[in-house]
């Protein structure tokens, strides 16, 4: 395992301002926990490019978002020895239905009311929701 933290990028996708898109993780750290789309920032990639790439890879090319914005930064150490400098973004759903593109990593997409989220949440998801609601933009997790 690397001794340097990796850069992770996640994006909460909202529909109608009251629902958020989540999936249940499989086969990696946080298996069984609910999370939004996301992954590793690639060399030379902007954060927005990462968001769009991860959405396409995880939810399919037909799933479109708009109005991508910064939510918070999370120093994620909950899953040691994995350590992530995590950038959390938000976007609005534009069109298309999310499809499971990585069945080995994703147990299925669903829209959940922001006030009634499934449990357990992935290490960044609860902080991201808190940041979205309160404007707090730094977390240790």
Backbone as ProteinMPNN parsed JSONL, in Angstrom:
{"seq_chain_A": "XXXXXXXXXXXXXXXXXXXXXXXXXXXXXXXXXXXXXXXXXXXXXXXXXXXXXXXXXXXXXXXXXXXXXXXXXXXXXXXXXXXXXXXXXXXXXXXXXXXXXXXXXXXXXXXXXXXXXXXXXXXXXXXXXXXXXXXXXXXXX", "coords_chain_A": {"N_chain_A": [[0.855, -1.188, 0.0], [0.512, 2.231, -0.778], [2.404, 4.835, 0.791], [1.742, 7.43, 0.601], [-1.027, 9.693, 0.654], [-3.912, 9.234, -1.457], [-5.716, 11.004, -4.021], [-9.077, 11.474, -3.916], [-12.225, 11.892, -5.539], [-15.537, 12.789, -5.201], [-19.016, 12.946, -6.149], [-22.044, 14.284, -5.292], [-25.132, 13.769, -6.627], [-27.958, 15.572, -7.226], [-31.516, 15.501, -7.448], [-34.294, 17.384, -8.165], [-33.682, 18.881, -5.938], [-34.174, 17.548, -3.567], [-33.632, 14.864, -3.542], [-31.03, 12.417, -3.581], [-28.569, 10.68, -5.458], [-27.468, 7.444, -4.859], [-25.403, 4.512, -4.393], [-24.893, 1.1, -3.347], [-21.852, 0.041, -2.146], [-19.528, -2.436, -3.36], [-17.023, -4.942, -2.952], [-14.674, -3.436, -2.232], [-12.909, -1.088, -0.081], [-15.194, 0.02, 2.357], [-17.284, -1.636, 1.609], [-20.684, -2.536, 1.272], [-21.606, -0.155, 2.207], [-23.365, 2.934, 1.578], [-22.925, 5.163, -1.125], [-22.038, 8.027, -3.152], [-21.346, 8.641, -6.696], [-17.887, 8.352, -7.652], [-14.248, 8.502, -7.513], [-10.754, 8.03, -8.21], [-8.666, 10.857, -8.761], [-7.144, 11.433, -11.81], [-3.837, 11.696, -13.24], [-3.09, 14.902, -14.475], [-5.718, 15.616, -14.839], [-8.606, 17.695, -14.487], [-10.691, 18.561, -11.651], [-13.401, 18.76, -12.335], [-13.383, 17.363, -14.788], [-12.766, 14.837, -13.801], [-15.085, 14.287, -12.271], [-17.039, 14.142, -14.338], [-16.007, 12.018, -15.868], [-16.042, 9.89, -13.977], [-18.804, 9.687, -13.462], [-19.71, 8.912, -15.996], [-18.325, 6.444, -16.265], [-19.376, 4.998, -14.09], [-22.215, 5.341, -13.978], [-23.055, 5.436, -16.574], [-23.001, 6.554, -20.051], [-25.344, 7.831, -20.818], [-26.308, 9.16, -18.632], [-26.601, 12.324, -17.398], [-25.289, 15.361, -15.978], [-25.413, 18.681, -14.503], [-24.264, 21.999, -13.567], [-21.959, 21.714, -11.764], [-20.366, 21.859, -8.639], [-18.187, 22.852, -5.901], [-18.187, 21.237, -2.714], [-16.986, 20.258, -0.244], [-13.891, 19.459, 1.54], [-12.354, 16.475, 2.579], [-10.368, 14.858, 4.887], [-9.727, 11.746, 4.708], [-9.373, 9.026, 6.678], [-10.509, 6.822, 7.706], [-10.523, 4.259, 6.625], [-8.033, 3.039, 6.959], [-5.302, 0.937, 5.963], [-5.672, 2.668, 3.82], [-5.62, 6.013, 2.746], [-7.077, 9.03, 2.049], [-7.115, 12.155, 0.38], [-9.85, 13.815, -0.009], [-12.001, 15.26, -2.309], [-15.056, 16.697, -2.36], [-17.771, 17.095, -4.446], [-20.757, 18.578, -5.902], [-23.641, 18.136, -7.985], [-26.307, 18.811, -10.291], [-28.907, 16.696, -11.418], [-29.425, 16.158, -14.839], [-30.351, 14.627, -17.067], [-31.366, 11.304, -18.134], [-31.106, 7.879, -16.97], [-29.48, 6.327, -14.242], [-27.303, 3.614, -14.702], [-26.011, 0.458, -13.724], [-22.752, 0.18, -14.273], [-20.468, -0.982, -13.409], [-20.621, -3.789, -12.155], [-19.17, -5.32, -10.331], [-18.422, -3.549, -8.419], [-20.639, -2.126, -7.626], [-23.8, -2.34, -6.201], [-26.199, -1.387, -7.105], [-28.046, 1.465, -8.237], [-29.988, 4.117, -6.777], [-32.44, 6.652, -6.103], [-32.594, 8.66, -3.247], [-34.444, 10.216, -0.603], [-33.137, 13.177, 0.742], [-33.466, 13.613, 3.421], [-33.87, 11.116, 4.46], [-31.859, 8.929, 4.383], [-30.285, 5.851, 3.323], [-28.669, 3.387, 5.416], [-25.627, 1.661, 6.224], [-23.738, 4.721, 5.754], [-21.175, 5.575, 3.41], [-17.779, 6.533, 4.193], [-17.361, 9.255, 3.396], [-19.845, 10.26, 2.805], [-21.761, 11.079, 4.822], [-20.487, 13.356, 5.866], [-20.385, 14.906, 3.57], [-23.107, 15.396, 3.087], [-23.713, 16.859, 5.411], [-22.045, 19.087, 4.939], [-23.213, 20.098, 2.608], [-25.674, 20.913, 3.618], [-24.957, 22.778, 5.651], [-22.789, 24.363, 4.865], [-20.276, 24.013, 5.908], [-16.881, 23.297, 5.234], [-14.634, 21.636, 5.64], [-13.473, 18.538, 6.818], [-12.442, 15.936, 9.082], [-12.153, 12.534, 8.815]], "CA_chain_A": [[0.0, 0.0, 0.0], [1.269, 3.484, -0.84], [2.502, 5.611, 2.026], [1.213, 8.754, 0.313], [-2.477, 9.712, 0.43], [-4.403, 9.362, -2.829], [-6.746, 12.03, -4.174], [-10.378, 10.958, -4.31], [-13.227, 12.889, -5.899], [-16.901, 12.273, -5.192], [-20.023, 13.922, -6.569], [-23.433, 14.039, -4.924], [-26.022, 14.214, -7.693], [-29.268, 15.889, -6.657], [-32.664, 15.624, -8.341], [-35.372, 18.181, -7.571], [-33.202, 19.488, -4.701], [-34.535, 16.797, -2.363], [-33.205, 13.479, -3.661], [-29.62, 12.233, -3.919], [-28.283, 9.393, -6.075], [-26.499, 6.641, -4.115], [-25.311, 3.082, -4.654], [-24.256, 0.327, -2.275], [-20.521, -0.364, -2.589], [-19.15, -3.844, -3.316], [-15.695, -5.384, -3.315], [-13.567, -2.546, -1.9], [-13.133, -0.481, 1.231], [-16.553, 0.542, 2.466], [-18.264, -2.559, 1.028], [-21.953, -2.55, 1.981], [-21.98, 1.216, 2.566], [-23.981, 3.698, 0.498], [-22.051, 6.253, -1.553], [-22.292, 8.694, -4.428], [-20.297, 8.337, -7.67], [-16.588, 8.935, -7.366], [-13.071, 7.684, -7.731], [-9.444, 8.668, -8.102], [-8.261, 11.897, -9.694], [-6.054, 10.956, -12.646], [-2.78, 12.661, -13.54], [-3.405, 15.895, -15.495], [-7.166, 15.774, -14.953], [-9.244, 18.668, -13.602], [-11.697, 17.947, -10.78], [-14.636, 18.632, -13.111], [-13.19, 16.257, -15.728], [-12.856, 13.616, -13.005], [-16.505, 14.096, -11.971], [-17.737, 13.705, -15.544], [-15.502, 10.692, -16.221], [-16.538, 8.909, -13.012], [-20.241, 9.508, -13.702], [-19.84, 8.115, -17.223], [-17.847, 5.089, -15.987], [-20.176, 4.316, -13.071], [-23.662, 5.429, -14.197], [-23.303, 5.301, -18.003], [-22.893, 7.78, -20.856], [-26.663, 8.455, -20.957], [-26.623, 9.888, -17.401], [-26.0, 13.65, -17.542], [-25.416, 16.299, -14.868], [-25.104, 20.086, -14.784], [-23.993, 22.853, -12.4], [-21.013, 21.071, -10.855], [-19.815, 22.833, -7.687], [-17.436, 22.346, -4.751], [-18.935, 21.111, -1.464], [-16.09, 20.217, 0.909], [-12.68, 18.646, 1.524], [-12.361, 15.532, 3.693], [-9.152, 14.084, 5.108], [-10.351, 10.46, 4.996], [-8.465, 8.007, 7.208], [-11.356, 5.793, 8.315], [-10.285, 2.954, 6.027], [-6.591, 2.782, 6.975], [-4.178, 1.792, 5.579], [-5.998, 3.618, 2.747], [-5.733, 7.396, 3.212], [-7.489, 9.846, 0.904], [-7.454, 13.57, 0.36], [-11.098, 13.667, -0.75], [-12.677, 16.482, -2.757], [-16.469, 16.387, -2.572], [-18.471, 18.009, -5.331], [-22.198, 18.355, -6.073], [-24.152, 18.442, -9.321], [-27.735, 18.604, -10.48], [-29.282, 15.753, -12.458], [-29.908, 16.805, -16.052], [-31.154, 13.684, -17.844], [-30.927, 9.915, -18.179], [-31.208, 7.026, -15.786], [-28.216, 5.698, -13.862], [-27.222, 2.173, -14.907], [-24.841, -0.152, -13.092], [-21.728, -0.075, -15.283], [-19.408, -1.737, -12.747], [-21.346, -4.657, -11.229], [-18.279, -5.837, -9.296], [-18.221, -2.478, -7.445], [-21.879, -1.396, -7.389], [-24.961, -3.214, -6.019], [-27.396, -0.774, -7.67], [-28.326, 2.889, -8.041], [-31.348, 4.528, -6.419], [-32.606, 8.019, -5.586], [-33.04, 8.65, -1.853], [-34.731, 11.535, -0.026], [-31.976, 13.649, 1.498], [-33.791, 13.534, 4.849], [-34.105, 9.726, 4.825], [-30.832, 8.201, 3.652], [-30.046, 4.483, 3.788], [-27.509, 3.198, 6.291], [-24.647, 2.661, 6.655], [-23.205, 5.607, 4.724], [-19.736, 5.55, 3.163], [-17.026, 7.464, 5.023], [-17.456, 10.669, 3.006], [-21.212, 10.66, 2.465], [-22.422, 11.85, 5.881], [-19.848, 14.675, 5.926], [-20.795, 15.647, 2.375], [-24.481, 15.86, 3.314], [-23.618, 17.944, 6.393], [-21.469, 20.255, 4.271], [-24.234, 20.603, 1.69], [-26.714, 21.578, 4.416], [-24.468, 23.82, 6.553], [-21.718, 25.173, 4.295], [-18.973, 23.633, 6.467], [-16.166, 22.776, 4.073], [-13.48, 20.798, 5.981], [-13.783, 17.457, 7.76], [-11.538, 14.829, 9.333], [-12.99, 11.335, 8.961]], "C_chain_A": [[0.891, 1.238, 0.0], [1.306, 4.154, 0.518], [1.987, 7.03, 1.836], [-0.31, 8.684, 0.165], [-2.792, 9.81, -1.059], [-5.465, 10.449, -2.851], [-8.014, 11.369, -4.696], [-11.315, 12.113, -4.612], [-14.587, 12.203, -5.905], [-17.853, 13.356, -5.639], [-21.407, 13.456, -6.118], [-24.29, 14.609, -6.05], [-27.413, 14.373, -7.088], [-30.313, 15.998, -7.756], [-33.768, 16.335, -7.577], [-34.974, 18.781, -6.222], [-33.472, 18.688, -3.445], [-34.126, 15.329, -2.405], [-31.743, 13.419, -4.081], [-29.428, 10.808, -4.446], [-27.188, 8.671, -5.291], [-26.501, 5.206, -4.633], [-24.677, 2.407, -3.451], [-22.968, -0.261, -2.83], [-20.303, -1.864, -2.421], [-17.643, -3.959, -3.558], [-14.512, -4.486, -2.997], [-13.777, -2.03, -0.486], [-14.519, 0.16, 1.245], [-17.606, -0.371, 1.842], [-19.51, -2.599, 1.906], [-22.434, -1.173, 2.393], [-22.507, 1.946, 1.329], [-23.149, 4.935, 0.187], [-22.543, 6.846, -2.869], [-21.203, 8.286, -5.425], [-18.977, 8.985, -7.271], [-15.458, 7.974, -7.62], [-11.805, 8.503, -7.591], [-9.253, 9.743, -9.17], [-7.065, 11.372, -10.478], [-5.082, 12.076, -12.951], [-3.203, 13.586, -14.688], [-4.878, 16.217, -15.641], [-7.66, 16.883, -14.027], [-10.267, 17.931, -12.738], [-13.007, 17.768, -11.552], [-14.529, 17.506, -14.139], [-13.308, 14.916, -15.014], [-14.319, 13.294, -12.693], [-17.231, 13.527, -13.19], [-17.292, 12.308, -15.981], [-16.072, 9.624, -15.289], [-18.034, 8.655, -13.201], [-20.458, 8.636, -14.935], [-19.44, 6.662, -16.972], [-18.794, 4.315, -15.067], [-21.671, 4.277, -13.362], [-24.044, 5.359, -15.672], [-23.285, 6.623, -18.744], [-24.22, 8.512, -21.036], [-27.029, 9.325, -19.751], [-25.868, 11.212, -17.416], [-26.281, 14.519, -16.314], [-25.083, 17.709, -15.343], [-24.778, 20.778, -13.466], [-23.117, 22.162, -11.353], [-20.392, 22.131, -9.951], [-19.099, 22.124, -6.533], [-18.326, 22.304, -3.516], [-17.994, 21.158, -0.266], [-14.847, 19.383, 0.615], [-12.709, 17.755, 2.756], [-11.026, 14.803, 3.736], [-9.61, 12.713, 5.616], [-9.313, 9.414, 5.395], [-9.215, 6.83, 7.826], [-11.011, 4.392, 7.833], [-8.793, 2.612, 5.949], [-6.318, 1.298, 6.753], [-4.46, 2.709, 4.395], [-6.222, 4.997, 3.36], [-6.002, 8.25, 1.984], [-7.626, 11.318, 1.264], [-8.662, 13.635, -0.574], [-11.735, 15.023, -1.043], [-14.116, 16.113, -3.076], [-17.124, 17.497, -3.38], [-19.967, 17.69, -5.304], [-22.557, 18.71, -7.506], [-25.653, 18.219, -9.314], [-27.944, 17.589, -11.598], [-29.842, 16.525, -13.634], [-30.83, 15.867, -16.838], [-30.569, 12.281, -17.732], [-31.114, 9.19, -16.869], [-29.854, 6.398, -15.51], [-28.319, 4.191, -14.06], [-25.967, 1.658, -14.225], [-23.866, -0.546, -14.196], [-20.58, -0.924, -14.726], [-20.031, -2.675, -11.71], [-20.477, -5.274, -10.138], [-18.053, -4.824, -8.183], [-19.523, -1.856, -6.954], [-23.061, -2.36, -7.317], [-26.258, -2.574, -6.507], [-27.589, 0.674, -7.282], [-29.764, 3.101, -7.605], [-31.311, 5.982, -5.955], [-33.179, 7.918, -4.182], [-33.365, 10.068, -1.401], [-33.562, 11.953, 0.867], [-32.218, 13.58, 3.001], [-34.047, 12.105, 5.335], [-33.142, 8.827, 4.045], [-30.654, 6.79, 4.199], [-28.782, 4.431, 4.646], [-26.902, 1.831, 6.009], [-24.152, 3.487, 5.475], [-21.69, 5.452, 4.621], [-19.064, 6.695, 3.924], [-17.107, 8.924, 4.655], [-18.89, 11.167, 2.877], [-21.884, 11.483, 3.558], [-21.811, 13.254, 6.006], [-20.27, 15.532, 4.735], [-22.212, 16.195, 2.528], [-24.485, 17.01, 4.325], [-23.078, 19.218, 5.76], [-22.477, 20.905, 3.336], [-25.294, 21.405, 2.445], [-26.202, 22.816, 5.158], [-23.435, 24.768, 5.954], [-20.351, 24.89, 4.891], [-18.189, 22.979, 5.338], [-14.891, 21.982, 4.373], [-13.862, 19.776, 7.041], [-12.588, 16.531, 7.907], [-12.419, 13.608, 9.538], [-12.136, 10.09, 8.973]], "O_chain_A": [[1.904, 1.282, 0.698], [0.361, 4.056, 1.3], [1.813, 7.759, 2.812], [-0.83, 7.717, -0.392], [-2.03, 10.398, -1.826], [-6.045, 10.778, -1.816], [-8.024, 10.781, -5.778], [-11.211, 13.183, -4.012], [-14.764, 11.163, -6.539], [-17.55, 14.545, -5.53], [-21.877, 12.386, -6.504], [-24.184, 15.79, -6.384], [-27.97, 13.435, -6.517], [-30.047, 16.512, -8.842], [-34.132, 15.931, -6.473], [-35.847, 19.152, -5.438], [-33.053, 19.089, -2.359], [-34.261, 14.623, -1.406], [-31.273, 14.265, -4.842], [-30.039, 9.86, -3.952], [-26.107, 9.22, -5.082], [-27.474, 4.748, -5.231], [-24.011, 3.05, -2.639], [-22.974, -0.964, -3.841], [-20.811, -2.484, -1.487], [-17.065, -3.156, -4.29], [-13.412, -4.767, -3.471], [-14.687, -2.462, 0.221], [-14.949, 0.765, 0.262], [-18.719, 0.08, 1.57], [-19.413, -2.684, 3.131], [-23.555, -1.032, 2.881], [-22.149, 1.624, 0.196], [-22.722, 5.66, 1.086], [-23.345, 6.251, -3.588], [-20.229, 7.644, -5.032], [-18.957, 10.037, -6.632], [-15.668, 6.794, -7.903], [-11.791, 9.543, -6.931], [-9.629, 9.562, -10.328], [-6.085, 10.918, -9.889], [-5.442, 13.253, -12.927], [-3.623, 13.116, -15.746], [-5.248, 17.022, -16.495], [-7.183, 16.999, -12.898], [-10.661, 16.81, -13.057], [-13.653, 16.727, -11.433], [-15.493, 16.767, -14.339], [-13.88, 13.969, -15.553], [-14.743, 12.147, -12.837], [-17.957, 12.539, -13.076], [-18.117, 11.504, -16.416], [-16.531, 8.577, -15.746], [-18.478, 7.511, -13.107], [-21.29, 7.729, -14.921], [-20.134, 5.745, -17.413], [-18.991, 3.113, -15.247], [-22.336, 3.294, -13.034], [-25.225, 5.237, -15.997], [-23.521, 7.68, -18.159], [-24.225, 9.696, -21.373], [-27.951, 10.136, -19.831], [-24.637, 11.226, -17.444], [-27.343, 14.435, -15.698], [-24.545, 17.905, -16.433], [-24.988, 20.221, -12.389], [-23.504, 22.047, -10.19], [-19.946, 23.175, -10.426], [-19.369, 20.961, -6.233], [-19.123, 23.213, -3.288], [-18.165, 21.987, 0.628], [-14.758, 18.701, -0.406], [-13.044, 18.211, 3.849], [-10.603, 14.204, 2.747], [-9.852, 12.54, 6.811], [-8.495, 8.978, 4.586], [-8.598, 5.939, 8.409], [-11.195, 3.428, 8.575], [-8.344, 1.976, 4.995], [-7.037, 0.465, 7.304], [-3.575, 3.465, 3.993], [-6.921, 5.136, 4.364], [-5.258, 8.204, 1.004], [-8.176, 11.676, 2.306], [-8.515, 13.522, -1.79], [-11.974, 15.823, -0.138], [-14.366, 15.302, -3.968], [-17.039, 18.676, -3.037], [-20.388, 16.67, -4.758], [-21.862, 19.489, -8.159], [-26.195, 17.531, -8.448], [-27.24, 17.618, -12.608], [-30.642, 17.443, -13.455], [-31.934, 16.246, -17.226], [-29.434, 12.095, -17.295], [-31.26, 9.798, -15.809], [-29.156, 5.984, -16.436], [-29.293, 3.565, -13.641], [-24.962, 2.367, -14.161], [-24.117, -1.48, -14.957], [-19.812, -1.512, -15.488], [-19.977, -2.391, -10.513], [-21.003, -5.711, -9.114], [-17.551, -5.181, -7.117], [-19.515, -1.128, -5.962], [-23.303, -3.115, -8.259], [-27.325, -3.165, -6.339], [-27.33, 1.066, -6.145], [-30.658, 2.358, -8.01], [-30.287, 6.473, -5.48], [-34.136, 7.18, -3.948], [-32.664, 11.014, -1.759], [-33.065, 11.152, 1.659], [-31.263, 13.497, 3.774], [-34.402, 11.903, 6.496], [-33.553, 8.068, 3.167], [-30.847, 6.553, 5.392], [-27.941, 5.329, 4.595], [-27.62, 0.924, 5.588], [-24.145, 3.017, 4.337], [-21.01, 5.225, 5.622], [-19.702, 7.694, 4.255], [-16.936, 9.776, 5.527], [-19.123, 12.375, 2.844], [-22.52, 12.493, 3.255], [-22.533, 14.226, 6.226], [-20.486, 16.736, 4.873], [-22.485, 17.331, 2.14], [-25.173, 18.012, 4.128], [-23.593, 20.307, 6.015], [-22.579, 22.13, 3.283], [-25.754, 22.444, 1.971], [-26.93, 23.801, 5.283], [-23.225, 25.862, 6.478], [-19.356, 25.459, 4.44], [-18.745, 22.198, 4.566], [-14.134, 21.681, 3.451], [-14.497, 20.112, 8.04], [-11.811, 16.359, 6.968], [-13.341, 13.643, 10.353], [-12.662, 8.982, 9.087]]}, "name": "protein", "num_of_chains": 1, "seq": "XXXXXXXXXXXXXXXXXXXXXXXXXXXXXXXXXXXXXXXXXXXXXXXXXXXXXXXXXXXXXXXXXXXXXXXXXXXXXXXXXXXXXXXXXXXXXXXXXXXXXXXXXXXXXXXXXXXXXXXXXXXXXXXXXXXXXXXXXXXXX"}
